[in-house]
Amino acid sequence: MFQGGHESLSKNAEPFGFDPADIDFLVLTHAHIDHSGLIPRLCQQGFKGPIYCTPSTLELLKILLPDSAHIQSSDYERVLRRKAKGKYRGEVYNPLYTLRDVDQALLQVRAIAYGTRFAPCEGAQMQFENAGHILGSAILVANLKDDAHEQPLRLVFSGDLGMQHSPIMPNPTLIEEADALIVESTYGDRLHRSMESTEDEIVSVVRQTLEGGGNLVVPSFAVGRTQEMLFLFVDLVRRGRLPTLDVWVDSPMATAATSLTHKLLAELGERARETSAWFAQNPQALNIRFVSDVEESKALNRIKGGAIIISASGMCEAGRILHHLYWNLPKEHSAVLITGFQAQGTLGRRLVDGQSKVRLLGEEVLVRASIHTIGGLSAHADQEGLLTWCRGFRLPPARTFIVHGEQKASEVFREAITHALGWPELVLPGRGVSYTLHPSSAS
Ligand SMILES: [Zn+2]
Ligand SMILES: [Zn+2]
């Protein structure tokens, strides 16, 4: 699913270009909406087969897909209201699917644990390995055999790969063999800031803000980044770098994803497990409160200072974060901590760009609070992380397809692989182009 901006609406509404009824099965690497968001539409248009993913991905889909249907219908209604008032002249796109389509899609999911073989059709053996990107994220390892070849073809699909040494996820599992590899390249052209300097920045912003008597507002994606920030805050208190903190998590979806994260500690990295065990022993070290109802959320607006408020959406486009920004942006002692990518045209981007006034909840709001951008947190491996994962292969894959990146990121990453690893045949596949794969032993 394309996300962000008006253009994505028309792209998502385009026909698939194939008949969904012809598909036998679907394999999903993780729950992020850019990967899963069109599945209900695929089912609604005739796809009846099983959808394979990990159990944690299924749990996240149960949170994310209904939310996607909900956002689409409320956006649609808002556009209709604006059109009725003559304030909207663009094309109106119907919601892509309804909650009922989501329920149907979820019924088609078959959850398969990491490391467990499954055979979605004759000749195909597959397995998921932990990609360290978000909860439930998987690398797909597939052995595909047909009558024409003695040996199966080993196809590895990286899915989205996590960064090395994340505060919460394990490093992506190394895979040793592939005839053909499909690898992501989102940050194939850049390096993240080191985790140490990222932590130093966070510590200084938190200390400055709390000592100055302000609140710290942290716009955060409900799934992934919120949990990462919570683990980081606990870990920084544990290591004596921060004092006791009052943290409020104000997003129902983030609350659901956090409790899921706790249930699935075994899938997280070692550092997250240690942090969590320490917090269980020292619960007084941080007051973390999950805000459920709207009244309680509004009550947070009366807190003058000393609070850390984590809320969604991550790009400040919608949701409860708007209220927290409305109340805190005009306060010069408060601060906003931006921890993720802010797309062009979003309120988050306007704050990052340093605008002194922003439009928010129908009003002009003065920005007196300080705005801090933390660059080092990412759910994606950077170029070095991607290369580290690629080095896990004992022999170069005969063919490597570089996907999931903007053109420049993919091209730069192709150069980096050539330079660092000397792999043969690196392909930037075009949309809609077909490729025929052979086992490497075959000519
Ligand atoms: Zn992802
Ligand atoms: Zn992705």
Short mmCIF file of C-alpha atoms and ligand atoms in Angstrom, two decimals:
data_model
loop_
_atom_site.label_atom_id
_atom_site.label_comp_id
_atom_site.label_asym_id
_atom_site.label_seq_id
_atom_site.Cartn_x
_atom_site.Cartn_y
_atom_site.Cartn_z
CA MET A 1 0.00 0.00 0.00
CA PHE A 2 1.29 3.44 -0.88
CA GLN A 3 1.26 5.80 2.08
CA GLY A 4 1.28 9.55 2.51
CA GLY A 5 0.20 12.34 0.22
CA HIS A 6 -2.74 12.64 -2.14
CA GLU A 7 -0.99 10.72 -4.91
CA SER A 8 -1.05 7.53 -2.85
CA LEU A 9 -4.87 7.51 -2.95
CA SER A 10 -4.95 7.17 -6.72
CA LYS A 11 -2.08 4.67 -6.75
CA ASN A 12 -3.82 2.44 -4.22
CA ALA A 13 -7.07 2.62 -6.17
CA GLU A 14 -5.42 1.30 -9.36
CA PRO A 15 -6.39 -2.23 -10.42
CA PHE A 16 -3.92 -4.91 -9.36
CA GLY A 17 -3.04 -5.81 -12.94
CA PHE A 18 -3.81 -9.50 -12.36
CA ASP A 19 -6.76 -11.52 -11.20
CA PRO A 20 -6.53 -12.01 -7.41
CA ALA A 21 -8.53 -15.24 -7.80
CA ASP A 22 -5.55 -16.73 -9.69
CA ILE A 23 -3.24 -16.50 -6.68
CA ASP A 24 -2.75 -19.75 -4.75
CA PHE A 25 -1.24 -18.34 -1.57
CA LEU A 26 0.33 -15.24 -0.10
CA VAL A 27 3.40 -14.95 2.13
CA LEU A 28 3.67 -11.82 4.27
CA THR A 29 6.99 -10.84 5.90
CA HIS A 30 5.58 -8.40 8.47
CA ALA A 31 2.61 -6.31 9.49
CA HIS A 32 3.69 -2.82 8.40
CA ILE A 33 0.90 -1.31 6.38
CA ASP A 34 3.07 -0.68 3.27
CA HIS A 35 3.28 -4.48 3.07
CA SER A 36 -0.09 -5.59 4.44
CA GLY A 37 -2.43 -2.67 3.74
CA LEU A 38 -3.89 -3.95 0.47
CA ILE A 39 -4.48 -7.54 1.60
CA PRO A 40 -8.16 -6.98 2.50
CA ARG A 41 -8.65 -5.51 -0.96
CA LEU A 42 -7.00 -8.54 -2.54
CA CYS A 43 -9.40 -10.81 -0.62
CA GLN A 44 -12.40 -8.66 -1.47
CA GLN A 45 -11.47 -9.00 -5.16
CA GLY A 46 -11.36 -12.77 -5.15
CA PHE A 47 -8.20 -14.02 -3.45
CA LYS A 48 -9.32 -17.04 -1.43
CA GLY A 49 -6.03 -18.76 -0.56
CA PRO A 50 -4.08 -18.90 2.70
CA ILE A 51 -1.95 -15.99 3.92
CA TYR A 52 1.23 -17.15 5.70
CA CYS A 53 2.92 -14.99 8.32
CA THR A 54 4.33 -15.33 11.84
CA PRO A 55 1.98 -15.47 14.88
CA SER A 56 3.12 -12.02 16.06
CA THR A 57 2.47 -10.56 12.62
CA LEU A 58 -1.07 -11.92 12.83
CA GLU A 59 -1.52 -10.24 16.24
CA LEU A 60 -0.30 -6.93 14.81
CA LEU A 61 -2.53 -7.30 11.73
CA LYS A 62 -5.50 -7.55 14.10
CA ILE A 63 -4.55 -4.07 15.35
CA LEU A 64 -3.33 -2.42 12.15
CA LEU A 65 -5.80 -3.55 9.47
CA PRO A 66 -8.99 -2.50 11.30
CA ASP A 67 -7.26 0.82 12.00
CA SER A 68 -6.47 1.19 8.28
CA ALA A 69 -10.13 0.54 7.35
CA HIS A 70 -11.19 3.05 9.98
CA ILE A 71 -8.80 5.77 8.74
CA GLN A 72 -10.00 5.25 5.16
CA SER A 73 -13.65 5.62 6.07
CA SER A 74 -13.11 8.70 8.23
CA ASP A 75 -10.90 10.33 5.55
CA TYR A 76 -13.61 9.56 3.00
CA GLU A 77 -16.35 11.13 5.12
CA ARG A 78 -14.23 14.20 5.77
CA VAL A 79 -13.63 14.66 2.04
CA LEU A 80 -17.37 14.29 1.36
CA ARG A 81 -18.18 16.95 3.97
CA ARG A 82 -15.61 19.34 2.48
CA LYS A 83 -16.93 18.66 -1.01
CA ALA A 84 -20.48 19.43 0.14
CA LYS A 85 -19.22 22.80 1.41
CA GLY A 86 -17.45 23.46 -1.89
CA LYS A 87 -14.02 23.30 -0.21
CA TYR A 88 -12.80 20.25 -2.10
CA ARG A 89 -12.53 19.91 -5.87
CA GLY A 90 -10.28 16.89 -6.29
CA GLU A 91 -11.37 13.37 -7.07
CA VAL A 92 -13.09 11.48 -4.26
CA TYR A 93 -11.75 7.96 -3.70
CA ASN A 94 -13.95 5.38 -2.01
CA PRO A 95 -12.45 3.50 0.92
CA LEU A 96 -10.51 0.52 -0.45
CA TYR A 97 -12.20 -1.91 1.90
CA THR A 98 -14.37 -2.22 4.97
CA LEU A 99 -14.02 -3.86 8.37
CA ARG A 100 -15.86 -6.84 6.95
CA ASP A 101 -13.13 -7.31 4.31
CA VAL A 102 -10.54 -7.08 7.08
CA ASP A 103 -12.30 -9.84 9.05
CA GLN A 104 -12.37 -12.02 5.95
CA ALA A 105 -8.65 -11.46 5.31
CA LEU A 106 -7.78 -12.33 8.92
CA LEU A 107 -9.69 -15.61 8.56
CA GLN A 108 -7.37 -16.56 5.70
CA VAL A 109 -4.20 -16.11 7.79
CA ARG A 110 -2.17 -19.20 8.76
CA ALA A 111 0.32 -18.32 11.50
CA ILE A 112 3.68 -20.14 11.28
CA ALA A 113 6.36 -19.76 13.97
CA TYR A 114 9.96 -18.81 13.17
CA GLY A 115 12.04 -21.80 12.10
CA THR A 116 9.06 -24.02 11.29
CA ARG A 117 8.86 -25.50 7.80
CA PHE A 118 5.66 -25.14 5.85
CA ALA A 119 4.67 -26.24 2.37
CA PRO A 120 2.22 -23.81 0.79
CA CYS A 121 2.03 -25.85 -2.42
CA GLU A 122 3.62 -28.86 -4.05
CA GLY A 123 7.33 -28.39 -4.59
CA ALA A 124 7.61 -25.44 -2.18
CA GLN A 125 9.17 -25.63 1.29
CA MET A 126 9.38 -22.41 3.24
CA GLN A 127 10.56 -21.10 6.57
CA PHE A 128 10.54 -17.76 8.43
CA GLU A 129 13.57 -16.37 10.28
CA ASN A 130 13.62 -13.29 12.53
CA ALA A 131 14.34 -10.11 10.52
CA GLY A 132 14.76 -7.93 13.65
CA HIS A 133 12.73 -5.13 12.03
CA ILE A 134 9.51 -5.06 14.07
CA LEU A 135 7.70 -7.60 16.19
CA GLY A 136 6.97 -10.67 14.07
CA SER A 137 9.06 -9.49 11.13
CA ALA A 138 10.45 -12.30 9.02
CA ILE A 139 12.98 -13.17 6.39
CA LEU A 140 11.53 -15.79 4.04
CA VAL A 141 13.70 -18.76 3.06
CA ALA A 142 12.06 -20.77 0.27
CA ASN A 143 13.13 -23.98 -1.49
CA LEU A 144 11.26 -24.27 -4.78
CA LYS A 145 11.40 -27.44 -6.85
CA ASP A 146 9.93 -28.21 -10.24
CA ASP A 147 10.15 -31.27 -12.52
CA ALA A 148 12.66 -29.65 -14.86
CA HIS A 149 15.43 -29.42 -12.25
CA GLU A 150 17.13 -31.96 -10.03
CA GLN A 151 17.88 -29.46 -7.30
CA PRO A 152 15.44 -27.03 -5.73
CA LEU A 153 15.97 -23.32 -6.21
CA ARG A 154 16.74 -21.58 -2.95
CA LEU A 155 15.14 -18.17 -2.86
CA VAL A 156 15.68 -15.82 0.07
CA PHE A 157 13.53 -12.73 0.54
CA SER A 158 14.89 -10.37 3.19
CA GLY A 159 11.61 -8.57 3.85
CA ASP A 160 12.48 -5.39 5.78
CA LEU A 161 15.66 -5.83 7.82
CA GLY A 162 16.18 -4.28 11.24
CA MET A 163 19.17 -2.23 12.25
CA GLN A 164 22.10 -3.73 14.12
CA HIS A 165 22.10 -3.21 17.91
CA SER A 166 18.55 -1.89 18.16
CA PRO A 167 17.44 -1.18 21.75
CA ILE A 168 14.57 -3.60 21.30
CA MET A 169 14.93 -6.04 18.40
CA PRO A 170 17.57 -8.73 17.87
CA ASN A 171 19.96 -8.43 14.92
CA PRO A 172 18.50 -9.88 11.70
CA THR A 173 19.15 -13.63 11.42
CA LEU A 174 22.01 -14.41 9.04
CA ILE A 175 21.18 -16.74 6.16
CA GLU A 176 24.02 -18.72 4.61
CA GLU A 177 22.74 -19.86 1.25
CA ALA A 178 20.70 -18.50 -1.62
CA ASP A 179 20.55 -19.06 -5.36
CA ALA A 180 18.46 -15.95 -5.70
CA LEU A 181 18.16 -13.16 -3.16
CA ILE A 182 15.63 -10.35 -2.92
CA VAL A 183 16.98 -7.73 -0.53
CA GLU A 184 15.53 -4.46 0.74
CA SER A 185 17.43 -1.19 0.30
CA THR A 186 15.40 1.49 2.13
CA TYR A 187 18.54 3.04 3.65
CA GLY A 188 20.97 1.52 1.18
CA ASP A 189 22.50 4.94 0.58
CA ARG A 190 23.13 6.13 4.12
CA LEU A 191 24.48 5.43 7.58
CA HIS A 192 22.51 5.96 10.78
CA ARG A 193 23.97 7.89 13.67
CA SER A 194 25.51 5.66 16.28
CA MET A 195 23.29 4.43 19.10
CA GLU A 196 25.61 6.05 21.67
CA SER A 197 25.32 9.52 20.22
CA THR A 198 21.56 9.02 19.79
CA GLU A 199 21.29 8.18 23.48
CA ASP A 200 23.41 11.22 24.42
CA GLU A 201 21.02 13.44 22.46
CA ILE A 202 17.95 11.93 24.11
CA VAL A 203 19.46 12.30 27.59
CA SER A 204 20.31 15.95 27.03
CA VAL A 205 16.85 16.83 25.62
CA VAL A 206 15.04 15.04 28.46
CA ARG A 207 17.21 16.61 31.18
CA GLN A 208 17.03 20.10 29.71
CA THR A 209 13.25 19.96 29.32
CA LEU A 210 12.42 18.48 32.71
CA GLU A 211 14.89 20.72 34.58
CA GLY A 212 13.42 23.72 32.77
CA GLY A 213 9.93 22.77 34.01
CA GLY A 214 8.43 21.87 30.63
CA ASN A 215 6.81 18.78 29.14
CA LEU A 216 8.41 16.60 26.51
CA VAL A 217 6.05 15.54 23.73
CA VAL A 218 7.16 12.57 21.64
CA PRO A 219 5.12 11.95 18.48
CA SER A 220 5.56 8.28 17.79
CA PHE A 221 4.25 5.51 15.57
CA ALA A 222 2.04 3.35 17.74
CA VAL A 223 3.63 0.11 16.67
CA GLY A 224 7.39 -0.20 17.00
CA ARG A 225 8.72 3.24 17.78
CA THR A 226 6.58 3.73 20.93
CA GLN A 227 7.85 0.46 22.39
CA GLU A 228 11.40 1.31 21.39
CA MET A 229 11.18 4.68 23.18
CA LEU A 230 9.77 3.02 26.31
CA PHE A 231 12.59 0.46 26.39
CA LEU A 232 15.12 3.23 25.82
CA PHE A 233 13.76 5.39 28.64
CA VAL A 234 13.74 2.45 31.05
CA ASP A 235 17.25 1.46 29.99
CA LEU A 236 18.58 5.01 30.42
CA VAL A 237 17.09 5.19 33.93
CA ARG A 238 18.52 1.75 34.69
CA ARG A 239 21.99 2.91 33.70
CA GLY A 240 21.66 6.02 35.86
CA ARG A 241 21.68 8.38 32.90
CA LEU A 242 18.19 9.72 33.59
CA PRO A 243 16.30 10.36 36.85
CA THR A 244 12.92 8.83 37.69
CA LEU A 245 10.54 9.70 34.86
CA ASP A 246 6.82 10.26 34.51
CA VAL A 247 5.87 8.81 31.15
CA TRP A 248 2.39 8.81 29.65
CA VAL A 249 1.57 6.67 26.63
CA ASP A 250 -1.48 8.21 25.05
CA SER A 251 -2.58 6.09 22.11
CA PRO A 252 -4.91 3.09 22.39
CA MET A 253 -3.12 1.35 19.52
CA ALA A 254 0.27 1.93 21.15
CA THR A 255 -1.09 0.51 24.40
CA ALA A 256 -2.27 -2.64 22.63
CA ALA A 257 1.04 -3.02 20.79
CA THR A 258 3.01 -2.51 24.02
CA SER A 259 1.15 -5.21 25.90
CA LEU A 260 1.69 -7.51 22.94
CA THR A 261 5.42 -6.68 23.00
CA HIS A 262 5.56 -7.72 26.67
CA LYS A 263 3.88 -11.02 25.91
CA LEU A 264 6.43 -11.71 23.20
CA LEU A 265 9.63 -10.78 25.02
CA ALA A 266 11.29 -13.97 23.77
CA GLU A 267 11.32 -12.56 20.24
CA LEU A 268 13.09 -9.36 21.27
CA GLY A 269 16.81 -8.69 21.56
CA GLU A 270 18.82 -9.50 24.66
CA ARG A 271 19.08 -5.89 25.77
CA ALA A 272 15.28 -5.49 25.71
CA ARG A 273 14.87 -8.64 27.79
CA GLU A 274 17.41 -7.44 30.37
CA THR A 275 15.78 -4.02 30.54
CA SER A 276 12.39 -5.57 31.01
CA ALA A 277 13.60 -7.93 33.77
CA TRP A 278 15.23 -5.01 35.58
CA PHE A 279 12.06 -2.95 35.37
CA ALA A 280 10.01 -5.82 36.80
CA GLN A 281 12.37 -5.72 39.84
CA ASN A 282 12.40 -1.92 40.03
CA PRO A 283 8.91 -0.78 39.11
CA GLN A 284 9.27 2.45 41.10
CA ALA A 285 12.05 3.68 38.81
CA LEU A 286 9.65 5.00 36.21
CA ASN A 287 5.96 5.85 36.30
CA ILE A 288 4.69 4.62 32.96
CA ARG A 289 0.97 5.14 32.55
CA PHE A 290 -1.20 4.09 29.66
CA VAL A 291 -4.02 6.49 28.98
CA SER A 292 -7.17 4.83 27.78
CA ASP A 293 -10.15 7.14 27.57
CA VAL A 294 -10.39 10.52 25.91
CA GLU A 295 -11.20 12.38 29.15
CA GLU A 296 -8.02 11.10 30.75
CA SER A 297 -6.15 12.12 27.62
CA LYS A 298 -7.54 15.65 27.85
CA ALA A 299 -6.57 15.79 31.53
CA LEU A 300 -2.94 15.53 30.42
CA ASN A 301 -3.35 18.98 28.89
CA ARG A 302 -3.43 20.44 32.39
CA ILE A 303 0.00 19.08 33.32
CA LYS A 304 2.26 22.14 33.44
CA GLY A 305 5.58 20.36 33.36
CA GLY A 306 7.67 17.32 34.15
CA ALA A 307 5.82 14.86 31.94
CA ILE A 308 6.97 12.84 28.96
CA ILE A 309 4.01 12.25 26.67
CA ILE A 310 4.31 9.64 23.91
CA SER A 311 1.43 9.76 21.47
CA ALA A 312 0.44 8.97 17.88
CA SER A 313 0.41 9.60 14.99
CA GLY A 314 4.14 9.63 14.34
CA MET A 315 4.02 12.38 11.71
CA CYS A 316 1.53 14.48 13.74
CA GLU A 317 -1.13 14.07 11.06
CA ALA A 318 -4.00 12.90 13.25
CA GLY A 319 -4.87 11.43 16.60
CA ARG A 320 -4.32 12.53 20.17
CA ILE A 321 -0.85 13.92 19.50
CA LEU A 322 -2.59 16.99 18.03
CA HIS A 323 -3.98 17.97 21.44
CA HIS A 324 -0.65 17.56 23.15
CA LEU A 325 1.04 19.70 20.52
CA TYR A 326 -1.74 22.28 20.74
CA TRP A 327 -1.10 22.74 24.46
CA ASN A 328 2.66 22.40 24.51
CA LEU A 329 3.91 24.11 21.35
CA PRO A 330 3.19 27.61 22.75
CA LYS A 331 5.12 26.85 25.97
CA GLU A 332 8.74 27.89 25.69
CA HIS A 333 9.95 25.38 28.30
CA SER A 334 8.31 22.42 26.62
CA ALA A 335 9.98 20.41 23.88
CA VAL A 336 9.03 18.10 21.04
CA LEU A 337 11.23 15.10 20.34
CA ILE A 338 10.95 13.92 16.74
CA THR A 339 12.20 10.34 16.48
CA GLY A 340 11.12 9.23 13.02
CA PHE A 341 10.93 10.21 9.38
CA GLN A 342 8.55 13.13 8.68
CA ALA A 343 7.15 13.12 5.15
CA GLN A 344 6.82 16.24 3.04
CA GLY A 345 3.52 18.00 3.71
CA THR A 346 2.97 16.70 7.25
CA LEU A 347 2.71 18.79 10.41
CA GLY A 348 5.73 16.93 11.79
CA ARG A 349 7.77 18.09 8.81
CA ARG A 350 6.69 21.72 9.32
CA LEU A 351 7.91 21.51 12.92
CA VAL A 352 11.22 19.96 11.86
CA ASP A 353 11.60 22.71 9.26
CA GLY A 354 11.38 25.25 12.05
CA GLN A 355 8.11 27.06 11.27
CA SER A 356 7.27 29.60 13.94
CA LYS A 357 3.52 29.20 13.49
CA VAL A 358 1.56 26.11 12.47
CA ARG A 359 -2.08 25.40 11.77
CA LEU A 360 -3.41 22.88 14.25
CA LEU A 361 -6.99 21.83 15.15
CA GLY A 362 -8.30 24.69 13.03
CA GLU A 363 -6.21 27.38 14.74
CA GLU A 364 -2.89 29.16 14.29
CA VAL A 365 -0.56 27.98 17.03
CA LEU A 366 2.73 29.69 17.91
CA VAL A 367 5.74 27.41 18.18
CA ARG A 368 7.71 28.48 21.25
CA ALA A 369 8.66 24.99 22.40
CA SER A 370 11.99 23.68 21.19
CA ILE A 371 11.95 21.03 18.47
CA HIS A 372 14.59 18.29 18.53
CA THR A 373 15.17 15.70 15.84
CA ILE A 374 16.82 12.42 16.79
CA GLY A 375 18.22 10.84 13.66
CA GLY A 376 19.62 7.54 14.91
CA LEU A 377 16.48 5.53 15.58
CA SER A 378 15.24 3.45 12.72
CA ALA A 379 13.49 0.14 12.23
CA HIS A 380 15.61 -0.35 9.09
CA ALA A 381 19.22 -1.38 8.72
CA ASP A 382 21.45 1.28 7.21
CA GLN A 383 23.93 0.54 4.41
CA GLU A 384 26.45 -0.99 6.80
CA GLY A 385 23.73 -3.09 8.49
CA LEU A 386 22.50 -4.35 5.12
CA LEU A 387 26.04 -5.26 4.08
CA THR A 388 26.61 -7.02 7.41
CA TRP A 389 23.56 -9.15 6.73
CA CYS A 390 24.68 -9.84 3.13
CA ARG A 391 28.08 -10.99 4.41
CA GLY A 392 26.26 -13.83 6.16
CA PHE A 393 25.97 -15.69 2.83
CA ARG A 394 28.82 -18.17 2.40
CA LEU A 395 28.70 -17.88 -1.38
CA PRO A 396 27.35 -14.96 -3.39
CA PRO A 397 23.78 -15.54 -4.58
CA ALA A 398 23.79 -16.06 -8.36
CA ARG A 399 21.31 -13.23 -8.71
CA THR A 400 20.34 -10.49 -6.28
CA PHE A 401 17.28 -8.29 -6.70
CA ILE A 402 17.42 -4.97 -4.86
CA VAL A 403 13.98 -3.72 -3.83
CA HIS A 404 12.04 -1.52 -1.38
CA GLY A 405 14.07 1.65 -1.75
CA GLU A 406 13.84 4.86 -3.69
CA GLN A 407 15.76 4.66 -6.96
CA LYS A 408 18.80 6.44 -5.59
CA ALA A 409 19.00 4.31 -2.42
CA SER A 410 18.82 1.12 -4.51
CA GLU A 411 21.47 2.31 -6.98
CA VAL A 412 23.87 3.38 -4.26
CA PHE A 413 23.34 0.08 -2.46
CA ARG A 414 24.07 -1.82 -5.68
CA GLU A 415 27.38 0.05 -5.92
CA ALA A 416 28.12 -0.75 -2.28
CA ILE A 417 27.52 -4.50 -2.79
CA THR A 418 29.71 -4.54 -5.88
CA HIS A 419 32.45 -2.65 -4.08
CA ALA A 420 32.31 -4.49 -0.74
CA LEU A 421 31.30 -8.00 -1.79
CA GLY A 422 31.85 -8.29 -5.52
CA TRP A 423 28.61 -10.18 -6.07
CA PRO A 424 27.55 -10.98 -9.66
CA GLU A 425 24.27 -9.92 -11.26
CA LEU A 426 22.65 -7.23 -9.18
CA VAL A 427 19.23 -6.35 -10.54
CA LEU A 428 16.97 -3.37 -9.82
CA PRO A 429 13.73 -4.97 -10.97
CA GLY A 430 11.17 -2.83 -12.77
CA ARG A 431 7.55 -2.89 -11.70
CA GLY A 432 5.62 -5.56 -13.59
CA VAL A 433 8.74 -7.14 -15.15
CA SER A 434 9.05 -10.98 -14.94
CA TYR A 435 12.25 -12.90 -14.25
CA THR A 436 12.93 -16.62 -14.58
CA LEU A 437 15.05 -18.15 -11.83
CA HIS A 438 17.15 -21.31 -11.94
CA PRO A 439 18.93 -23.28 -9.23
CA SER A 440 22.61 -22.26 -9.36
CA SER A 441 23.72 -25.81 -10.13
CA ALA A 442 21.65 -25.72 -13.34
CA SER A 443 22.98 -23.85 -16.35
ZN ZN B 1 8.49 -2.54 7.54
ZN ZN B 2 8.51 -1.85 4.32
#
